[in-house]
Amino acid sequence: MVYAPTQEHGKQVKIEDVPQEQRDIFSLTNEEVQELAKQAVQIEKHYGRPMDIEWAKDGHTGKLFIVQARPETVRSRGQVMERYTLHSQGKIIAEGRAIGHRIGAGPVKVIHDISEMNRIEPGDVLVTDMTDPDWEPIMKKASAIVTNRGGRTCHAAIIARELGIPAVVGCGDATERMKDGENVTVSVPKVIPVTSMRSCWI
């Protein structure tokens, strides 16, 4: 499965045949999976709590490395239930891949570069092209995140899940369609990405 040359919703990927000898190049062996599982158990035993663990495999030596471990924050909040009532629905102004199961609302802040991070206030809806680890301080302030690029495993999606805030990624042109200061609602449970608060109240 590879990305297709289209942004049409539901058609962004396509199936492509791969020779048999190349199909397992990026796969782990059963022994490697067991080794990672053992290391994960040791790490969680050390910290005494569930951990979100990232690993990497050296492309030359095949050696496995644990590159990051931090407290798990998604499943540990799985029993928390929040209910929202939308009294009316506004016009959809951007669509993409929905991340999370919550609703966020606030004024739009279109950020083109990390040097503008001081413009973000708590509760703003962060709208940008794409994020990376340098953006995390301002992502923690946002009530929702909207990006032009990215998929379900991109940086913005991962951090949004960890923070428990809604995100819509891969919108294509959100930074052009959404205007600074505009009040919006980001609703992802039903994949209603971004709607105008002028006619949509939480």
mmCIF file of N, CA and C in Angstrom, residues 57-147:
data_model
loop_
_atom_site.group_PDB
_atom_site.id
_atom_site.type_symbol
_atom_site.label_atom_id
_atom_site.label_comp_id
_atom_site.label_asym_id
_atom_site.label_seq_id
_atom_site.Cartn_x
_atom_site.Cartn_y
_atom_site.Cartn_z
ATOM 1 N N LYS A 57 15.621 0.043 14.768
ATOM 2 C CA LYS A 57 16.502 -1.049 14.347
ATOM 3 C C LYS A 57 17.549 -0.496 13.395
ATOM 4 N N ASP A 58 18.820 -0.750 13.706
ATOM 5 C CA ASP A 58 19.917 -0.283 12.862
ATOM 6 C C ASP A 58 19.843 -0.976 11.500
ATOM 7 N N GLY A 59 19.804 -0.174 10.435
ATOM 8 C CA GLY A 59 19.682 -0.731 9.092
ATOM 9 C C GLY A 59 20.908 -1.472 8.612
ATOM 10 N N HIS A 60 22.051 -1.258 9.271
ATOM 11 C CA HIS A 60 23.285 -1.927 8.852
ATOM 12 C C HIS A 60 23.597 -3.147 9.706
ATOM 13 N N THR A 61 23.488 -2.994 11.024
ATOM 14 C CA THR A 61 23.851 -4.097 11.919
ATOM 15 C C THR A 61 22.657 -4.951 12.326
ATOM 16 N N GLY A 62 21.441 -4.411 12.187
ATOM 17 C CA GLY A 62 20.260 -5.150 12.609
ATOM 18 C C GLY A 62 20.028 -5.109 14.104
ATOM 19 N N LYS A 63 20.818 -4.316 14.824
ATOM 20 C CA LYS A 63 20.688 -4.249 16.277
ATOM 21 C C LYS A 63 19.484 -3.395 16.675
ATOM 22 N N LEU A 64 18.792 -3.822 17.739
ATOM 23 C CA LEU A 64 17.622 -3.103 18.235
ATOM 24 C C LEU A 64 18.021 -2.110 19.316
ATOM 25 N N PHE A 65 17.382 -0.944 19.317
ATOM 26 C CA PHE A 65 17.646 0.084 20.320
ATOM 27 C C PHE A 65 16.328 0.609 20.881
ATOM 28 N N ILE A 66 16.292 0.858 22.186
ATOM 29 C CA ILE A 66 15.185 1.588 22.795
ATOM 30 C C ILE A 66 15.574 3.056 22.737
ATOM 31 N N VAL A 67 14.802 3.885 22.043
ATOM 32 C CA VAL A 67 15.183 5.284 21.850
ATOM 33 C C VAL A 67 14.406 6.246 22.745
ATOM 34 N N GLN A 68 13.272 5.791 23.293
ATOM 35 C CA GLN A 68 12.494 6.690 24.153
ATOM 36 C C GLN A 68 11.490 5.890 24.969
ATOM 37 N N ALA A 69 11.262 6.316 26.204
ATOM 38 C CA ALA A 69 10.240 5.703 27.056
ATOM 39 C C ALA A 69 9.630 6.794 27.921
ATOM 40 N N ARG A 70 8.310 6.903 27.896
ATOM 41 C CA ARG A 70 7.620 7.912 28.686
ATOM 42 C C ARG A 70 6.292 7.335 29.162
ATOM 43 N N PRO A 71 5.690 7.900 30.208
ATOM 44 C CA PRO A 71 4.429 7.362 30.739
ATOM 45 C C PRO A 71 3.340 7.306 29.671
ATOM 46 N N GLU A 72 2.622 6.193 29.627
ATOM 47 C CA GLU A 72 1.514 6.025 28.685
ATOM 48 C C GLU A 72 0.339 6.863 29.150
ATOM 49 N N THR A 73 -0.290 7.599 28.219
ATOM 50 C CA THR A 73 -1.353 8.528 28.622
ATOM 51 C C THR A 73 -2.661 8.326 27.871
ATOM 52 N N VAL A 74 -2.730 7.366 26.945
ATOM 53 C CA VAL A 74 -3.945 7.183 26.154
ATOM 54 C C VAL A 74 -4.860 6.141 26.782
ATOM 55 N N ARG A 75 -4.392 4.897 26.884
ATOM 56 C CA ARG A 75 -5.234 3.831 27.439
ATOM 57 C C ARG A 75 -5.520 4.045 28.916
ATOM 58 N N SER A 76 -4.611 4.711 29.626
ATOM 59 C CA SER A 76 -4.830 4.947 31.054
ATOM 60 C C SER A 76 -6.015 5.858 31.300
ATOM 61 N N ARG A 77 -6.441 6.607 30.251
ATOM 62 C CA ARG A 77 -7.607 7.472 30.373
ATOM 63 C C ARG A 77 -8.801 6.903 29.623
ATOM 64 N N GLY A 78 -8.714 5.600 29.286
ATOM 65 C CA GLY A 78 -9.745 4.982 28.469
ATOM 66 C C GLY A 78 -11.107 4.896 29.123
ATOM 67 N N GLN A 79 -11.173 4.954 30.461
ATOM 68 C CA GLN A 79 -12.455 4.835 31.150
ATOM 69 C C GLN A 79 -13.162 6.176 31.303
ATOM 70 N N VAL A 80 -12.499 7.256 30.916
ATOM 71 C CA VAL A 80 -13.103 8.580 31.027
ATOM 72 C C VAL A 80 -14.052 8.803 29.853
ATOM 73 N N MET A 81 -15.290 9.150 30.162
ATOM 74 C CA MET A 81 -16.278 9.388 29.108
ATOM 75 C C MET A 81 -16.754 10.833 29.157
ATOM 76 N N GLU A 82 -16.719 11.497 28.018
ATOM 77 C CA GLU A 82 -17.202 12.865 27.917
ATOM 78 C C GLU A 82 -18.312 12.920 26.883
ATOM 79 N N ARG A 83 -19.379 13.661 27.191
ATOM 80 C CA ARG A 83 -20.501 13.791 26.266
ATOM 81 C C ARG A 83 -20.629 15.246 25.818
ATOM 82 N N TYR A 84 -20.928 15.433 24.543
ATOM 83 C CA TYR A 84 -21.100 16.766 23.983
ATOM 84 C C TYR A 84 -22.433 16.830 23.242
ATOM 85 N N THR A 85 -23.049 17.981 23.272
ATOM 86 C CA THR A 85 -24.282 18.199 22.523
ATOM 87 C C THR A 85 -24.077 19.366 21.566
ATOM 88 N N LEU A 86 -24.169 19.093 20.268
ATOM 89 C CA LEU A 86 -24.070 20.142 19.262
ATOM 90 C C LEU A 86 -25.486 20.584 18.917
ATOM 91 N N HIS A 87 -25.838 21.812 19.255
ATOM 92 C CA HIS A 87 -27.189 22.297 19.034
ATOM 93 C C HIS A 87 -27.453 22.601 17.563
ATOM 94 N N SER A 88 -26.394 22.881 16.821
ATOM 95 C CA SER A 88 -26.534 23.088 15.381
ATOM 96 C C SER A 88 -25.180 22.835 14.744
ATOM 97 N N GLN A 89 -25.162 22.669 13.441
ATOM 98 C CA GLN A 89 -23.911 22.374 12.749
ATOM 99 C C GLN A 89 -23.584 23.465 11.748
ATOM 100 N N GLY A 90 -22.363 23.974 11.834
ATOM 101 C CA GLY A 90 -21.944 25.026 10.926
ATOM 102 C C GLY A 90 -21.372 24.470 9.641
ATOM 103 N N LYS A 91 -20.918 25.360 8.791
ATOM 104 C CA LYS A 91 -20.347 24.976 7.502
ATOM 105 C C LYS A 91 -18.965 24.368 7.693
ATOM 106 N N ILE A 92 -18.719 23.241 7.061
ATOM 107 C CA ILE A 92 -17.403 22.604 7.124
ATOM 108 C C ILE A 92 -16.424 23.430 6.292
ATOM 109 N N ILE A 93 -15.316 23.825 6.920
ATOM 110 C CA ILE A 93 -14.349 24.648 6.190
ATOM 111 C C ILE A 93 -13.026 23.938 5.936
ATOM 112 N N ALA A 94 -12.829 22.745 6.524
ATOM 113 C CA ALA A 94 -11.627 21.959 6.240
ATOM 114 C C ALA A 94 -11.891 20.515 6.627
ATOM 115 N N GLU A 95 -11.299 19.587 5.891
ATOM 116 C CA GLU A 95 -11.458 18.163 6.168
ATOM 117 C C GLU A 95 -10.121 17.455 6.064
ATOM 118 N N GLY A 96 -9.976 16.363 6.821
ATOM 119 C CA GLY A 96 -8.757 15.578 6.783
ATOM 120 C C GLY A 96 -8.962 14.289 7.544
ATOM 121 N N ARG A 97 -7.879 13.742 8.095
ATOM 122 C CA ARG A 97 -7.958 12.504 8.871
ATOM 123 C C ARG A 97 -8.194 12.856 10.341
ATOM 124 N N ALA A 98 -9.249 12.302 10.906
ATOM 125 C CA ALA A 98 -9.626 12.617 12.280
ATOM 126 C C ALA A 98 -8.787 11.824 13.269
ATOM 127 N N ILE A 99 -8.280 12.517 14.297
ATOM 128 C CA ILE A 99 -7.487 11.885 15.347
ATOM 129 C C ILE A 99 -8.165 12.150 16.686
ATOM 130 N N GLY A 100 -8.483 11.094 17.430
ATOM 131 C CA GLY A 100 -9.093 11.261 18.743
ATOM 132 C C GLY A 100 -10.600 11.154 18.697
ATOM 133 N N HIS A 101 -11.222 11.361 19.866
ATOM 134 C CA HIS A 101 -12.673 11.221 20.000
ATOM 135 C C HIS A 101 -13.256 12.386 20.786
ATOM 136 N N ARG A 102 -12.678 13.544 20.637
ATOM 137 C CA ARG A 102 -13.136 14.686 21.415
ATOM 138 C C ARG A 102 -13.494 15.862 20.520
ATOM 139 N N ILE A 103 -13.937 16.926 21.172
ATOM 140 C CA ILE A 103 -14.280 18.157 20.468
ATOM 141 C C ILE A 103 -13.459 19.295 21.067
ATOM 142 N N GLY A 104 -12.880 20.112 20.223
ATOM 143 C CA GLY A 104 -12.129 21.278 20.681
ATOM 144 C C GLY A 104 -12.660 22.527 20.008
ATOM 145 N N ALA A 105 -12.569 23.645 20.693
ATOM 146 C CA ALA A 105 -13.065 24.895 20.114
ATOM 147 C C ALA A 105 -12.210 26.057 20.586
ATOM 148 N N GLY A 106 -12.149 27.092 19.756
ATOM 149 C CA GLY A 106 -11.387 28.274 20.125
ATOM 150 C C GLY A 106 -11.022 29.092 18.906
ATOM 151 N N PRO A 107 -10.299 30.177 19.110
ATOM 152 C CA PRO A 107 -9.867 31.014 17.990
ATOM 153 C C PRO A 107 -8.707 30.375 17.228
ATOM 154 N N VAL A 108 -8.725 30.518 15.927
ATOM 155 C CA VAL A 108 -7.676 29.962 15.074
ATOM 156 C C VAL A 108 -6.389 30.765 15.217
ATOM 157 N N LYS A 109 -5.266 30.063 15.300
ATOM 158 C CA LYS A 109 -3.950 30.686 15.196
ATOM 159 C C LYS A 109 -3.187 29.946 14.102
ATOM 160 N N VAL A 110 -3.001 30.601 12.977
ATOM 161 C CA VAL A 110 -2.251 30.012 11.871
ATOM 162 C C VAL A 110 -0.772 30.295 12.104
ATOM 163 N N ILE A 111 -0.001 29.245 12.325
ATOM 164 C CA ILE A 111 1.425 29.377 12.623
ATOM 165 C C ILE A 111 2.223 28.773 11.469
ATOM 166 N N HIS A 112 3.021 29.597 10.800
ATOM 167 C CA HIS A 112 3.797 29.133 9.649
ATOM 168 C C HIS A 112 5.205 28.683 10.033
ATOM 169 N N ASP A 113 5.694 29.156 11.186
ATOM 170 C CA ASP A 113 7.067 28.840 11.583
ATOM 171 C C ASP A 113 7.152 28.791 13.098
ATOM 172 N N ILE A 114 8.040 27.954 13.618
ATOM 173 C CA ILE A 114 8.167 27.792 15.065
ATOM 174 C C ILE A 114 8.562 29.094 15.752
ATOM 175 N N SER A 115 9.133 30.030 15.005
ATOM 176 C CA SER A 115 9.508 31.325 15.582
ATOM 177 C C SER A 115 8.283 32.123 16.024
ATOM 178 N N GLU A 116 7.097 31.718 15.566
ATOM 179 C CA GLU A 116 5.855 32.404 15.927
ATOM 180 C C GLU A 116 5.171 31.770 17.138
ATOM 181 N N MET A 117 5.841 30.861 17.824
ATOM 182 C CA MET A 117 5.203 30.093 18.884
ATOM 183 C C MET A 117 4.659 30.962 20.022
ATOM 184 N N ASN A 118 5.223 32.151 20.219
ATOM 185 C CA ASN A 118 4.742 33.017 21.303
ATOM 186 C C ASN A 118 3.355 33.588 21.017
ATOM 187 N N ARG A 119 2.830 33.382 19.810
ATOM 188 C CA ARG A 119 1.495 33.869 19.474
ATOM 189 C C ARG A 119 0.395 32.953 20.000
ATOM 190 N N ILE A 120 0.744 31.721 20.323
ATOM 191 C CA ILE A 120 -0.257 30.746 20.775
ATOM 192 C C ILE A 120 -0.630 30.988 22.233
ATOM 193 N N GLU A 121 -1.940 31.097 22.483
ATOM 194 C CA GLU A 121 -2.466 31.242 23.833
ATOM 195 C C GLU A 121 -3.223 29.968 24.203
ATOM 196 N N PRO A 122 -3.333 29.667 25.506
ATOM 197 C CA PRO A 122 -4.096 28.480 25.917
ATOM 198 C C PRO A 122 -5.514 28.502 25.347
ATOM 199 N N GLY A 123 -5.922 27.394 24.746
ATOM 200 C CA GLY A 123 -7.264 27.302 24.180
ATOM 201 C C GLY A 123 -7.356 27.617 22.704
ATOM 202 N N ASP A 124 -6.262 28.087 22.098
ATOM 203 C CA ASP A 124 -6.277 28.363 20.661
ATOM 204 C C ASP A 124 -6.336 27.064 19.855
ATOM 205 N N VAL A 125 -6.849 27.145 18.645
ATOM 206 C CA VAL A 125 -6.801 26.033 17.699
ATOM 207 C C VAL A 125 -5.564 26.239 16.827
ATOM 208 N N LEU A 126 -4.567 25.377 16.989
ATOM 209 C CA LEU A 126 -3.314 25.486 16.248
ATOM 210 C C LEU A 126 -3.503 24.976 14.821
ATOM 211 N N VAL A 127 -3.241 25.842 13.849
ATOM 212 C CA VAL A 127 -3.346 25.481 12.435
ATOM 213 C C VAL A 127 -1.982 25.709 11.798
ATOM 214 N N THR A 128 -1.415 24.668 11.194
ATOM 215 C CA THR A 128 -0.085 24.788 10.613
ATOM 216 C C THR A 128 0.093 23.771 9.496
ATOM 217 N N ASP A 129 1.217 23.838 8.808
ATOM 218 C CA ASP A 129 1.480 22.901 7.721
ATOM 219 C C ASP A 129 1.778 21.513 8.268
ATOM 220 N N MET A 130 2.722 21.444 9.228
ATOM 221 C CA MET A 130 3.134 20.170 9.803
ATOM 222 C C MET A 130 3.894 20.462 11.095
ATOM 223 N N THR A 131 3.946 19.512 12.015
ATOM 224 C CA THR A 131 4.666 19.733 13.269
ATOM 225 C C THR A 131 5.840 18.767 13.405
ATOM 226 N N ASP A 132 6.741 19.092 14.334
ATOM 227 C CA ASP A 132 7.837 18.203 14.707
ATOM 228 C C ASP A 132 8.057 18.380 16.205
ATOM 229 N N PRO A 133 8.996 17.654 16.827
ATOM 230 C CA PRO A 133 9.164 17.736 18.282
ATOM 231 C C PRO A 133 9.373 19.140 18.837
ATOM 232 N N ASP A 134 9.915 20.066 18.053
ATOM 233 C CA ASP A 134 10.122 21.433 18.533
ATOM 234 C C ASP A 134 8.803 22.153 18.810
ATOM 235 N N TRP A 135 7.716 21.643 18.256
ATOM 236 C CA TRP A 135 6.413 22.296 18.395
ATOM 237 C C TRP A 135 5.660 21.887 19.663
ATOM 238 N N GLU A 136 6.143 20.891 20.380
ATOM 239 C CA GLU A 136 5.379 20.335 21.503
ATOM 240 C C GLU A 136 4.992 21.355 22.569
ATOM 241 N N PRO A 137 5.851 22.334 22.919
ATOM 242 C CA PRO A 137 5.434 23.312 23.940
ATOM 243 C C PRO A 137 4.159 24.068 23.576
ATOM 244 N N ILE A 138 3.987 24.415 22.289
ATOM 245 C CA ILE A 138 2.769 25.147 21.924
ATOM 246 C C ILE A 138 1.607 24.194 21.669
ATOM 247 N N MET A 139 1.892 22.957 21.303
ATOM 248 C CA MET A 139 0.824 21.981 21.100
ATOM 249 C C MET A 139 0.104 21.690 22.410
ATOM 250 N N LYS A 140 0.839 21.772 23.510
ATOM 251 C CA LYS A 140 0.239 21.518 24.823
ATOM 252 C C LYS A 140 -0.752 22.608 25.218
ATOM 253 N N LYS A 141 -0.647 23.780 24.598
ATOM 254 C CA LYS A 141 -1.566 24.882 24.903
ATOM 255 C C LYS A 141 -2.845 24.812 24.069
ATOM 256 N N ALA A 142 -2.795 24.108 22.951
ATOM 257 C CA ALA A 142 -3.896 24.142 21.987
ATOM 258 C C ALA A 142 -5.100 23.327 22.443
ATOM 259 N N SER A 143 -6.291 23.787 22.049
ATOM 260 C CA SER A 143 -7.511 23.017 22.301
ATOM 261 C C SER A 143 -7.741 22.004 21.188
ATOM 262 N N ALA A 144 -7.087 22.213 20.039
ATOM 263 C CA ALA A 144 -7.167 21.297 18.906
ATOM 264 C C ALA A 144 -6.031 21.627 17.944
ATOM 265 N N ILE A 145 -5.706 20.669 17.081
ATOM 266 C CA ILE A 145 -4.617 20.843 16.120
ATOM 267 C C ILE A 145 -5.122 20.495 14.726
ATOM 268 N N VAL A 146 -4.796 21.339 13.756
ATOM 269 C CA VAL A 146 -5.178 21.108 12.362
ATOM 270 C C VAL A 146 -3.932 21.307 11.499
ATOM 271 N N THR A 147 -3.619 20.334 10.626
ATOM 272 C CA THR A 147 -2.427 20.452 9.783
ATOM 273 C C THR A 147 -2.754 20.217 8.312
#
